[in-house]
CSV table of C-alpha atoms in Angstrom, one decimal:
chain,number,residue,atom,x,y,z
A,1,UNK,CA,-10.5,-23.8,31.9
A,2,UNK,CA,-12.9,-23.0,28.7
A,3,UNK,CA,-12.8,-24.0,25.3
A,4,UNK,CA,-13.9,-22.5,22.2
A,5,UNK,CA,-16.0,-24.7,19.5
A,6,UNK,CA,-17.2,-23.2,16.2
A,7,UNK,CA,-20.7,-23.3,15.5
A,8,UNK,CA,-23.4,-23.0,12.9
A,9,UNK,CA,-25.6,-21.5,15.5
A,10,UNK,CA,-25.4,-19.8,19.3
A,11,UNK,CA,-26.0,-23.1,21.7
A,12,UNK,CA,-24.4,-26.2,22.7
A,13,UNK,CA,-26.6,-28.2,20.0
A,14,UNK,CA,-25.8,-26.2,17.1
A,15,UNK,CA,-23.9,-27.6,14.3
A,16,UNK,CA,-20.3,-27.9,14.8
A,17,UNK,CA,-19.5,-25.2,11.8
A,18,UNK,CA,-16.2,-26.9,9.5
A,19,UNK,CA,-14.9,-23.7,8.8
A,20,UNK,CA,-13.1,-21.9,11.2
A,21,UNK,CA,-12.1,-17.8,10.4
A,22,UNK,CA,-16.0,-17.8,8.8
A,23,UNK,CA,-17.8,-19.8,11.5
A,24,UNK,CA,-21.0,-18.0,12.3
A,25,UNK,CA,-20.5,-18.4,15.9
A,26,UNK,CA,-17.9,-19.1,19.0
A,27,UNK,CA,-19.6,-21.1,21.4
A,28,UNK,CA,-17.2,-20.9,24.9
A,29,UNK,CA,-18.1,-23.8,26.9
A,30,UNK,CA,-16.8,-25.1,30.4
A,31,UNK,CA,-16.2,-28.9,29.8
A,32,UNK,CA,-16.5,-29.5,33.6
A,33,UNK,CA,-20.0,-28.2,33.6
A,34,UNK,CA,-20.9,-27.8,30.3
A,35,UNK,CA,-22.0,-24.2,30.5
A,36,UNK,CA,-22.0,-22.1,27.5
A,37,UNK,CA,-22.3,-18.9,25.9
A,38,UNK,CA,-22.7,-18.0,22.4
A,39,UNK,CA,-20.5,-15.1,21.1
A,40,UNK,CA,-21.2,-14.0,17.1
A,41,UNK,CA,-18.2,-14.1,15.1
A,42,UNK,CA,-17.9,-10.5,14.0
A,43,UNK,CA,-15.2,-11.8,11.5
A,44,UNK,CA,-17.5,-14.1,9.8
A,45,UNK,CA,-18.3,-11.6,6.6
A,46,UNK,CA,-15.3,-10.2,6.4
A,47,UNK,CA,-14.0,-9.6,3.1
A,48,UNK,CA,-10.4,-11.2,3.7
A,49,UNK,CA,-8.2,-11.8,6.7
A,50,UNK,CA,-11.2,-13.7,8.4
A,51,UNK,CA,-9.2,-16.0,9.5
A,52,UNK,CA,-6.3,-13.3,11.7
A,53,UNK,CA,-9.7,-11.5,12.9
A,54,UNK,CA,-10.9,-14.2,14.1
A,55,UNK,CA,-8.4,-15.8,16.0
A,56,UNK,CA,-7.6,-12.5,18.1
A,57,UNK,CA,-11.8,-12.7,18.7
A,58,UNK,CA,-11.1,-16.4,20.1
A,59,UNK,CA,-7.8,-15.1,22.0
A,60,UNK,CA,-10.8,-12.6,23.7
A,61,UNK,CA,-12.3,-15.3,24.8
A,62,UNK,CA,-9.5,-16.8,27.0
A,63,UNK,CA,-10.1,-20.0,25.7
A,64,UNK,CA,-7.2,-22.8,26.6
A,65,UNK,CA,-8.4,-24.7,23.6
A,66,UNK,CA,-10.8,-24.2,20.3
A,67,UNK,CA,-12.4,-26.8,18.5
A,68,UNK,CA,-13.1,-26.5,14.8
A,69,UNK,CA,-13.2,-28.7,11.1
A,70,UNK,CA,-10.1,-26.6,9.3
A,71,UNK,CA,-7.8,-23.9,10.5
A,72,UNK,CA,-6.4,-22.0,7.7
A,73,UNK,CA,-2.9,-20.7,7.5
A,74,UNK,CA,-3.4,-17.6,9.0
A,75,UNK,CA,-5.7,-18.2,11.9
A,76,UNK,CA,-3.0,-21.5,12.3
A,77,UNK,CA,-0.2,-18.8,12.8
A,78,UNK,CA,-2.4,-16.2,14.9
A,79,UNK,CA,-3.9,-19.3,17.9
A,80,UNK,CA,-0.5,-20.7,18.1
A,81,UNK,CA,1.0,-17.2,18.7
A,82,UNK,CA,-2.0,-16.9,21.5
A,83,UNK,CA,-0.7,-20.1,22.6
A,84,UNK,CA,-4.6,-21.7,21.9
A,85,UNK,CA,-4.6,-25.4,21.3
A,86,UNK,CA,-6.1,-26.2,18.2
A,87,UNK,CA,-8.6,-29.2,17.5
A,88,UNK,CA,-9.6,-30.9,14.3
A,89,UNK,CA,-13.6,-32.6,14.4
A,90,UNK,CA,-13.8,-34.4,11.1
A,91,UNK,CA,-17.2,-35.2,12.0
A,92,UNK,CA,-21.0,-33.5,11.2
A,93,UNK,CA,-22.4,-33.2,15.0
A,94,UNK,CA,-23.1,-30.6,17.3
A,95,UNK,CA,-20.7,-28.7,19.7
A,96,UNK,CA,-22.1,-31.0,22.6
A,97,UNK,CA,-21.0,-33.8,20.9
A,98,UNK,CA,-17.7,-32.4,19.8
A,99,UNK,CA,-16.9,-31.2,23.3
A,100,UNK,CA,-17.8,-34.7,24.4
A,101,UNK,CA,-14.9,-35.4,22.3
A,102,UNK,CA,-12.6,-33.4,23.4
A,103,UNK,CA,-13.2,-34.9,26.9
A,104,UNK,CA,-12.7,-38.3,25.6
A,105,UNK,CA,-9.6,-37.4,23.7
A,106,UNK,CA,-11.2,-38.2,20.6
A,107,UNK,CA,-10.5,-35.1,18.6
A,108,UNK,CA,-6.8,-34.7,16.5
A,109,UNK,CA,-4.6,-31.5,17.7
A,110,UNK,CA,-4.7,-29.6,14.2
A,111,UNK,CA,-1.3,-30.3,12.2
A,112,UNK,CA,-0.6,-28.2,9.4
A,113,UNK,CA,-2.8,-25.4,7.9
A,114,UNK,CA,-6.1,-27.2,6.5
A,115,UNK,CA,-6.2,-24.8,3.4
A,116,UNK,CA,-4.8,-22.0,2.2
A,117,UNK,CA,-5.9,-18.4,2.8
A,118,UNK,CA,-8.0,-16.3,-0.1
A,119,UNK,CA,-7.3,-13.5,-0.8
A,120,UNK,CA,-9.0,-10.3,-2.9
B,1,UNK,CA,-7.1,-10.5,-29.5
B,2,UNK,CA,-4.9,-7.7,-27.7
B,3,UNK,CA,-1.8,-9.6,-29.6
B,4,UNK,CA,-3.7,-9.5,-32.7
B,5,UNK,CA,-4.9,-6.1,-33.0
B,6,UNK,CA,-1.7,-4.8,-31.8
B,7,UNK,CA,0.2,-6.4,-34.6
B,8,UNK,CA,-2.6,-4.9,-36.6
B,9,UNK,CA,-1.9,-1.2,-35.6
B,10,UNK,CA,1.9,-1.9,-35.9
B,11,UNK,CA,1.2,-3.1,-39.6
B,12,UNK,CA,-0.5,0.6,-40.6
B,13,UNK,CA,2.9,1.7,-39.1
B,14,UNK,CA,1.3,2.1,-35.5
B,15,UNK,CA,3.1,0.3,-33.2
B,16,UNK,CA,1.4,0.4,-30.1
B,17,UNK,CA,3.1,0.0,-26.1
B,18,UNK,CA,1.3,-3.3,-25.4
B,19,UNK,CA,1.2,-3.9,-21.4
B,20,UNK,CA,0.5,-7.6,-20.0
B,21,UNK,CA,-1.7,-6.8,-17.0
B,22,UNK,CA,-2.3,-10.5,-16.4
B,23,UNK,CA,0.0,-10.1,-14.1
B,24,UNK,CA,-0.7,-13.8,-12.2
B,25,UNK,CA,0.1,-16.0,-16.1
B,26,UNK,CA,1.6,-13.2,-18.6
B,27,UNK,CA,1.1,-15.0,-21.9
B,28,UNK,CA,0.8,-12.4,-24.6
B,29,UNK,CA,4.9,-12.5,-24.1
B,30,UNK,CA,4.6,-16.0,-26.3
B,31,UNK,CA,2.8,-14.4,-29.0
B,32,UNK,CA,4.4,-11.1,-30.0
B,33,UNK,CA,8.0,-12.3,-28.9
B,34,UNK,CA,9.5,-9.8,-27.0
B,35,UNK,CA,13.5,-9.7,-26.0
B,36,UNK,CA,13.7,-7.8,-22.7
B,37,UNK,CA,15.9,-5.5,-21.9
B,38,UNK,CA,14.8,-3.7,-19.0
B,39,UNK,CA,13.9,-5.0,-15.6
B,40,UNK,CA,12.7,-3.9,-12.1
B,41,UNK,CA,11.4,-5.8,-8.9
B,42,UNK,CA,8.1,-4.5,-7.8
B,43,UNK,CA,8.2,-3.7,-3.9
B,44,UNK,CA,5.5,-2.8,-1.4
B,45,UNK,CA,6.1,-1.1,2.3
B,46,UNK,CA,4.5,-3.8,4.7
B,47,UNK,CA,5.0,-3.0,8.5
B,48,UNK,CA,7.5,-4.5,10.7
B,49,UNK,CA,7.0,-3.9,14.5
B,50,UNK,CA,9.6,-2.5,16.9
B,51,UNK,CA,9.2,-5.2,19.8
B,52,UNK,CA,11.4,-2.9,22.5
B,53,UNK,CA,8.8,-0.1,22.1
B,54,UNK,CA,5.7,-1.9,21.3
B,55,UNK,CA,3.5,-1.5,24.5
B,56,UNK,CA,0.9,-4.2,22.7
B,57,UNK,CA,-1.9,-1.9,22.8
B,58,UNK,CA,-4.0,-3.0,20.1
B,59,UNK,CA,-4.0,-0.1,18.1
B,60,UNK,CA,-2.6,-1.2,14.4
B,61,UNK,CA,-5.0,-4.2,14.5
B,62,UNK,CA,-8.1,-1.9,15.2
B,63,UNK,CA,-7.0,0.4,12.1
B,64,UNK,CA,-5.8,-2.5,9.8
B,65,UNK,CA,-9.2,-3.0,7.6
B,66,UNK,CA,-7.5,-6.2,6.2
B,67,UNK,CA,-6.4,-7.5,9.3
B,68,UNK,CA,-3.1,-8.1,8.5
B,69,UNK,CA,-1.8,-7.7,12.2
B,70,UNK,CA,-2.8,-9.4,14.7
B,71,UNK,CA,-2.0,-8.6,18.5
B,72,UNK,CA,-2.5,-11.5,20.8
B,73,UNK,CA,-1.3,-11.3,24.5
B,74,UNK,CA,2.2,-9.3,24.1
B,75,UNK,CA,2.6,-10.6,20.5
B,76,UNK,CA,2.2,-8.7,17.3
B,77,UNK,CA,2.0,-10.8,14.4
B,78,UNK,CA,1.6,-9.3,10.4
B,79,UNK,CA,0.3,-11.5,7.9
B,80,UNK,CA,2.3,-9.8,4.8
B,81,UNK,CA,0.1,-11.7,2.3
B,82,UNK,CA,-2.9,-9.5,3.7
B,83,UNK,CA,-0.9,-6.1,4.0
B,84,UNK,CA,-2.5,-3.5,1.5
B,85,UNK,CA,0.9,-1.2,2.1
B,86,UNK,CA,-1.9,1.4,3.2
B,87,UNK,CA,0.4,2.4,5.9
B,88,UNK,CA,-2.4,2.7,8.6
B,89,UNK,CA,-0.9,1.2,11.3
B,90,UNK,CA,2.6,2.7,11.2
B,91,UNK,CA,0.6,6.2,11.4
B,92,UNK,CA,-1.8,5.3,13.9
B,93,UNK,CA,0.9,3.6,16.0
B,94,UNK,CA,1.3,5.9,19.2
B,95,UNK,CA,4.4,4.3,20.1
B,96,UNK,CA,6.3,5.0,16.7
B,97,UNK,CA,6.9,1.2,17.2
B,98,UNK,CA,6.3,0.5,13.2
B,99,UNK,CA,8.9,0.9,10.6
B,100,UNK,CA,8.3,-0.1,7.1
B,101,UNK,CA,10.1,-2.6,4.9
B,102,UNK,CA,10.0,-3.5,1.2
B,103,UNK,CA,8.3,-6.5,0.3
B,104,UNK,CA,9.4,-7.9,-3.0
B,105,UNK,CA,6.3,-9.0,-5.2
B,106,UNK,CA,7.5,-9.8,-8.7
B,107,UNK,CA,8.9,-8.1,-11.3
B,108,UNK,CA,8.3,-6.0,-14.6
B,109,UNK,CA,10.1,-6.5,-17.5
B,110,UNK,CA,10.4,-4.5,-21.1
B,111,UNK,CA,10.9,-4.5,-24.2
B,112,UNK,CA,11.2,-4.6,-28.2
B,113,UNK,CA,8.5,-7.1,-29.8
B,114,UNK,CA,7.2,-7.9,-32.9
B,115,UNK,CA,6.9,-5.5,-35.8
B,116,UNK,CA,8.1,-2.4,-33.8
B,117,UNK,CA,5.9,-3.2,-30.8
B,118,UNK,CA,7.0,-1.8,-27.6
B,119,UNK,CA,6.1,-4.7,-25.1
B,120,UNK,CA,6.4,-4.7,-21.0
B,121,UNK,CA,4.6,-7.2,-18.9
B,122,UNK,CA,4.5,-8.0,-14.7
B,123,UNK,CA,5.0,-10.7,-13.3
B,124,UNK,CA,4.2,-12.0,-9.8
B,125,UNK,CA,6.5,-14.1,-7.6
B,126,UNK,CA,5.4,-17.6,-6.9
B,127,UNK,CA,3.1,-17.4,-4.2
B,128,UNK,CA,2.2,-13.9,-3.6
B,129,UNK,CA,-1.7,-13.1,-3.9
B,130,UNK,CA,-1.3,-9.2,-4.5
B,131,UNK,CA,-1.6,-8.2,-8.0
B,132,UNK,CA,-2.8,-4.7,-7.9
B,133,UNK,CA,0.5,-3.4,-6.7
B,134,UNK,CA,2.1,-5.4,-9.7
B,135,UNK,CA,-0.1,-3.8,-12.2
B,136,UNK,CA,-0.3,-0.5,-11.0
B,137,UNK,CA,3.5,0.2,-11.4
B,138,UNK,CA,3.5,-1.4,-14.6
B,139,UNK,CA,1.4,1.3,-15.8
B,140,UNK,CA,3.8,3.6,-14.4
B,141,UNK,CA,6.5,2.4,-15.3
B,142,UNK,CA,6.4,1.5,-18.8
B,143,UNK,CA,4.7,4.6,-20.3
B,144,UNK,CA,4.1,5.5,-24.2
B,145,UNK,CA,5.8,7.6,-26.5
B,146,UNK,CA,4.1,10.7,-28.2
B,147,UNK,CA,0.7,9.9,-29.5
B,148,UNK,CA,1.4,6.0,-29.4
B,149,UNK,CA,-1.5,4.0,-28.3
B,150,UNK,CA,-1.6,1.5,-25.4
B,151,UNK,CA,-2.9,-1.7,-25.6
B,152,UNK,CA,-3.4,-3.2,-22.3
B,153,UNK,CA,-3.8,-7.0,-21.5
B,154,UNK,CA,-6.2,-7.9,-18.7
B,155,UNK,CA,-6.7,-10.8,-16.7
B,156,UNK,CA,-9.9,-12.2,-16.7
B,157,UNK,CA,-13.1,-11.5,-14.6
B,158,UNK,CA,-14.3,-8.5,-12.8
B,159,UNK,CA,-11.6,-8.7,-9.3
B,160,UNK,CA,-9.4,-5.9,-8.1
B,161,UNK,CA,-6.4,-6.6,-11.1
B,162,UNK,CA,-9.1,-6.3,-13.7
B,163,UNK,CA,-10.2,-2.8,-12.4
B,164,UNK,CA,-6.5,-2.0,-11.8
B,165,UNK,CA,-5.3,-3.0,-15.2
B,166,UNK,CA,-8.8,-0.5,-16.6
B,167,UNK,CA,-8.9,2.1,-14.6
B,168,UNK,CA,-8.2,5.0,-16.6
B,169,UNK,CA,-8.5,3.7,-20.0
B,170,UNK,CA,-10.4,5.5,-23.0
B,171,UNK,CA,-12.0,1.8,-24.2
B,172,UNK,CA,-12.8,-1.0,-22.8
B,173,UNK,CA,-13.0,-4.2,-25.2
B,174,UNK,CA,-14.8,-7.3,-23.6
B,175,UNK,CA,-14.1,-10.8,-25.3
B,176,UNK,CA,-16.8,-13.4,-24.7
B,177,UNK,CA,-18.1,-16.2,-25.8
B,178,UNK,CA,-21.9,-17.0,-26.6
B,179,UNK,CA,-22.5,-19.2,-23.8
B,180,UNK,CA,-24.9,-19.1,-20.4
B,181,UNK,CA,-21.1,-18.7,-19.0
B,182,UNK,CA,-19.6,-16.0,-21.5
B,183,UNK,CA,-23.3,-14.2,-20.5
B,184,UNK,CA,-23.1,-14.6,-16.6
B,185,UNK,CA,-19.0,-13.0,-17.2
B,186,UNK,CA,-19.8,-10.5,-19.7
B,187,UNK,CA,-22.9,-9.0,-17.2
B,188,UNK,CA,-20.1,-8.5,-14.3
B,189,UNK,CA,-17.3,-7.1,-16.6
B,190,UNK,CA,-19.9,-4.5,-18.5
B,191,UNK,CA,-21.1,-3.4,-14.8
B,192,UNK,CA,-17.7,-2.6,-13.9
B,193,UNK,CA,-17.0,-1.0,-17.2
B,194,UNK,CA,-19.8,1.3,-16.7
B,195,UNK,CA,-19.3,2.2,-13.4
B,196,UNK,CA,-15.9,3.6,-14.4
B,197,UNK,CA,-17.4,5.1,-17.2
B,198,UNK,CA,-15.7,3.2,-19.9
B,199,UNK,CA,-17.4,2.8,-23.5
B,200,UNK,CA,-17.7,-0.4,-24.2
B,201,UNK,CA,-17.6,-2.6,-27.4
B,202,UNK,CA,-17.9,-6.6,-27.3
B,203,UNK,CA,-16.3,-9.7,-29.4
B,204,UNK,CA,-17.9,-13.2,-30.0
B,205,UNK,CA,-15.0,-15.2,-29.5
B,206,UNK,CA,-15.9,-19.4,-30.5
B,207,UNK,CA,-18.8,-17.7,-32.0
B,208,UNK,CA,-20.9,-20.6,-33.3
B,209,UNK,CA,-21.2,-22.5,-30.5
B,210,UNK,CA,-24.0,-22.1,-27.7
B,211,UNK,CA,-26.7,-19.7,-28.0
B,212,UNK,CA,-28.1,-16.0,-29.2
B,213,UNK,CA,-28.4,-15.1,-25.3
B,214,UNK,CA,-25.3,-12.8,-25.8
B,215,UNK,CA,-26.0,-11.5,-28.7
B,216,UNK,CA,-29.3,-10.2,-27.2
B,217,UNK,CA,-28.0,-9.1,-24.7
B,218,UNK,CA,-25.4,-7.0,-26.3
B,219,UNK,CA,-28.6,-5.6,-28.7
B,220,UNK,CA,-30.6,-4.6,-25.4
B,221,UNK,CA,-27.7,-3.0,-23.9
B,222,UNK,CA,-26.7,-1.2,-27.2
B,223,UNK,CA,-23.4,-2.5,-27.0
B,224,UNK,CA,-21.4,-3.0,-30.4
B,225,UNK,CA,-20.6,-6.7,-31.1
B,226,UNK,CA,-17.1,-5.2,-33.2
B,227,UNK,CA,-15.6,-8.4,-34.1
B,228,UNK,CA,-16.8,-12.3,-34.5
B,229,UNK,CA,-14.4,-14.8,-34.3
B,230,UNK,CA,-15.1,-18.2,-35.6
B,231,UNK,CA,-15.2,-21.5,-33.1
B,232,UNK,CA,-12.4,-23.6,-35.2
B,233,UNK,CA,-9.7,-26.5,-35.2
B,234,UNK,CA,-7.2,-24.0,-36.7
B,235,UNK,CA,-7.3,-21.4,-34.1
B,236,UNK,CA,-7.0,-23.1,-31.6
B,237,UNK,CA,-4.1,-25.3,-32.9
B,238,UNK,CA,-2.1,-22.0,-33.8
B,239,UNK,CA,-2.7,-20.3,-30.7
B,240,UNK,CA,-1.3,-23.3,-29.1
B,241,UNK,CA,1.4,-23.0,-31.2
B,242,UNK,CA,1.9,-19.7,-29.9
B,243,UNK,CA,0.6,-18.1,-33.4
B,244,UNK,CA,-1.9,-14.9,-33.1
B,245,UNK,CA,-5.0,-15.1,-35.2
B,246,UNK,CA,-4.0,-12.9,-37.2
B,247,UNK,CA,-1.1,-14.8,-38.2
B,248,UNK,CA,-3.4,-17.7,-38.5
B,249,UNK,CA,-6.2,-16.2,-40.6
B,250,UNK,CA,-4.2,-13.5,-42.6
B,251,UNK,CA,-8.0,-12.5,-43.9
B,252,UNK,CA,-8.9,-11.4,-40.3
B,253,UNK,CA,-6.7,-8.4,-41.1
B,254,UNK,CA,-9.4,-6.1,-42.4
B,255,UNK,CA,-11.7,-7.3,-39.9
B,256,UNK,CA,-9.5,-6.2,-37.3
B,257,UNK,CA,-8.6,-3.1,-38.8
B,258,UNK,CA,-12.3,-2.3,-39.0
B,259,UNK,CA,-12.2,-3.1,-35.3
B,260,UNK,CA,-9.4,-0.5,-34.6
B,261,UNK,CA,-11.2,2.3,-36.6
B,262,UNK,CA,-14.9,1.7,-35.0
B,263,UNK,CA,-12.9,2.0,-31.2
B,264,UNK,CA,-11.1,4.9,-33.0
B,265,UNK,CA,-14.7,7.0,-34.4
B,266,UNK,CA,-16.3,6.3,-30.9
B,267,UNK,CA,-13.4,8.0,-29.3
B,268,UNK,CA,-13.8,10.7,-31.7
B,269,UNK,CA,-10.4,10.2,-33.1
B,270,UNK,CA,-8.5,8.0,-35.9
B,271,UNK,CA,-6.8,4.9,-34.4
């Protein structure tokens, strides 16, 4: 099993990033052995629907779970569609520690939509 | 201002077809008093995917530049608030698994206003985050009689309803303020109005306040500053009130009329 964690930057001790349709990076990690790989988030500078993009990317990735600070309403509909599990990290720290988390059961299963979508 | 100088033109027996464009908050509608008598929804085509012949291939979401569909596993989701109505998907689809269904928007509403003043406005549904679709029907819809001129509304900024509300107009009027703000909006908004070509002309709205960094501006640009309007206690009360300013400051009259007839000699024709 893999999850995904968004990320500031493309290893296990970058930055968890809060946002998740705009992260710059999906980290996939193995919590059983903590291996990794960084995968840019194409969807990062996209003008609108960031969020949809994004999620499909993630849904690539075969991930059983991702791990981010906000889901908005669209990537929300998109990973629960994909059947992804969905984690909230309230906290700054990097996607070591936020996996760490996960394996503790620390982190929240994301509720309802963090924010609303923009749109242009 | 648009509510002003069109009860300007409609007092030289001019009545113009004044069109709200601000399409999100319609306002000018409290001003110059309209009673509608015409109305029609605004609808869009969004996609809506035939699950018995979809094959989940992938396709509509590689073609959908706004990402408004999302395929994930066997599912096919579409995010209507994202859907541009391009129609992309339903003719990229090699399945013929996309039909097309309206999407209501908003509506448009007409009618008589003030002094002669033929008056239609959009107006979005609660919730909906597509404006350009509202607007451009509007213009459609509601269209002028012979040789009448068309004021049109516009929302603020420089975003896609602001070009969609412009586009194709013979004058663009920009209404600032002398502020580091007005300055930083009135930069964007004469960009955009000279990369559609649009001649330009500028008022000082709350003029008195801030600084002479617009006004500069305006001189190194060469654009005409056509009307100052004075930062005061009474205009703002009356437009509160829902009064215009010209129904406030009766005296702005020939101001504005001197307005209407510099947009009219740069145009090369009478207003």
């Amino acid at each position: 099993m893999t999850i995904v964690v968004s990320t500031t930057g493309s290893d296990l001790d970058a930055m968890l990033d809060p946002r998740f349709g705009r992260a710059a990076f999906f980290l996939i990690v193995d919590p059983e052995t903590m291996a990794w790989q960084g995968h840019r988030n194409s969807a990062a500078d996209a003008p609108g629907g960031a969020g949809t993009q994004a999620a499909q990317l993630v849904a690539g990735l075969k991930a059983a779970a991702v791990i981010s600070g906000a889901f908005g309403p669209n990537a929300f509909r998109a990973l629960e569609a994909a059947g992804i599990a969905m984690f909230q990290s309230s906290q700054a720290g990097t996607a070591r520690q936020a996996v760490e988390d996960y394996k503790a059961g620390r982190l929240e299963r994301a509720g309802l939509p963090s924010r609303s979508g923009r749109h242009g | 201002m648009a509510t002003s100088l069109a009860l300007s033109l409609a007092a030289d027996g001019k009545a113009p077809l004044f069109l709200d464009c601000d399409v999100e908050a319609p306002n000018a509608g409290l001003f110059l008093k309209p009673t509608f008598e015409q109305r029609s929804d605004v609808s869009v085509l969004i996609p809506r995917v035939e699950e018995a012949c979809c094959t989940s291939c992938g396709r509509c979401a590689e073609v959908c530049q706004y990402h408004a569909i999302a395929v994930l596993g066997k599912k096919v989701l579409v995010f209507s608030q994202l859907c541009h109505a391009c129609g992309s998907c339903r003719e990229q689809c090699p399945e013929d698994a996309i039909r097309e269904v309206p999407s209501v928007l908003g509506v448009l509403e007409a009618g008589p206003a003030q002094n002669g003043i033929a008056f239609a406005r959009g107006m979005m549904d609660v919730g909906e985050p597509m404006a350009g679709p509202v607007i451009r029907k509007l213009k459609q819809w509601a269209s002028p009689g012979d040789g009448q001129i068309v004021i049109l509304d516009a929302p603020p900024g420089t975003a896609c309803p602001v070009v969609e509300s412009i586009r194709g107009s013979d004058f663009l009027l920009l209404v600032t303020e002398p502020t580091p703000f007005g300055l930083h909006d009135l930069k964007l908004a004469v960009q955009l109005g000279q990369e559609l070509s649009l001649p330009i002309g500028v008022v000082i709205n709350r003029d008195g306040i801030g600084d002479a960094e617009v006004e500069q501006y305006c001189g190194t640009e060469g654009l005409p500053i056509l009307l100052r309007v004075p930062f005061e206690r009474a205009i703002a009360e009356g437009t509160a009130r829902g009064r215009t300013l010209l129904e406030i400051h009766p005296q702005m009259g020939a101001r504005l009329r001197a307005v209407l007839e510099q947009i009219g000699a740069r145009l090369g024709s009478p207003p």
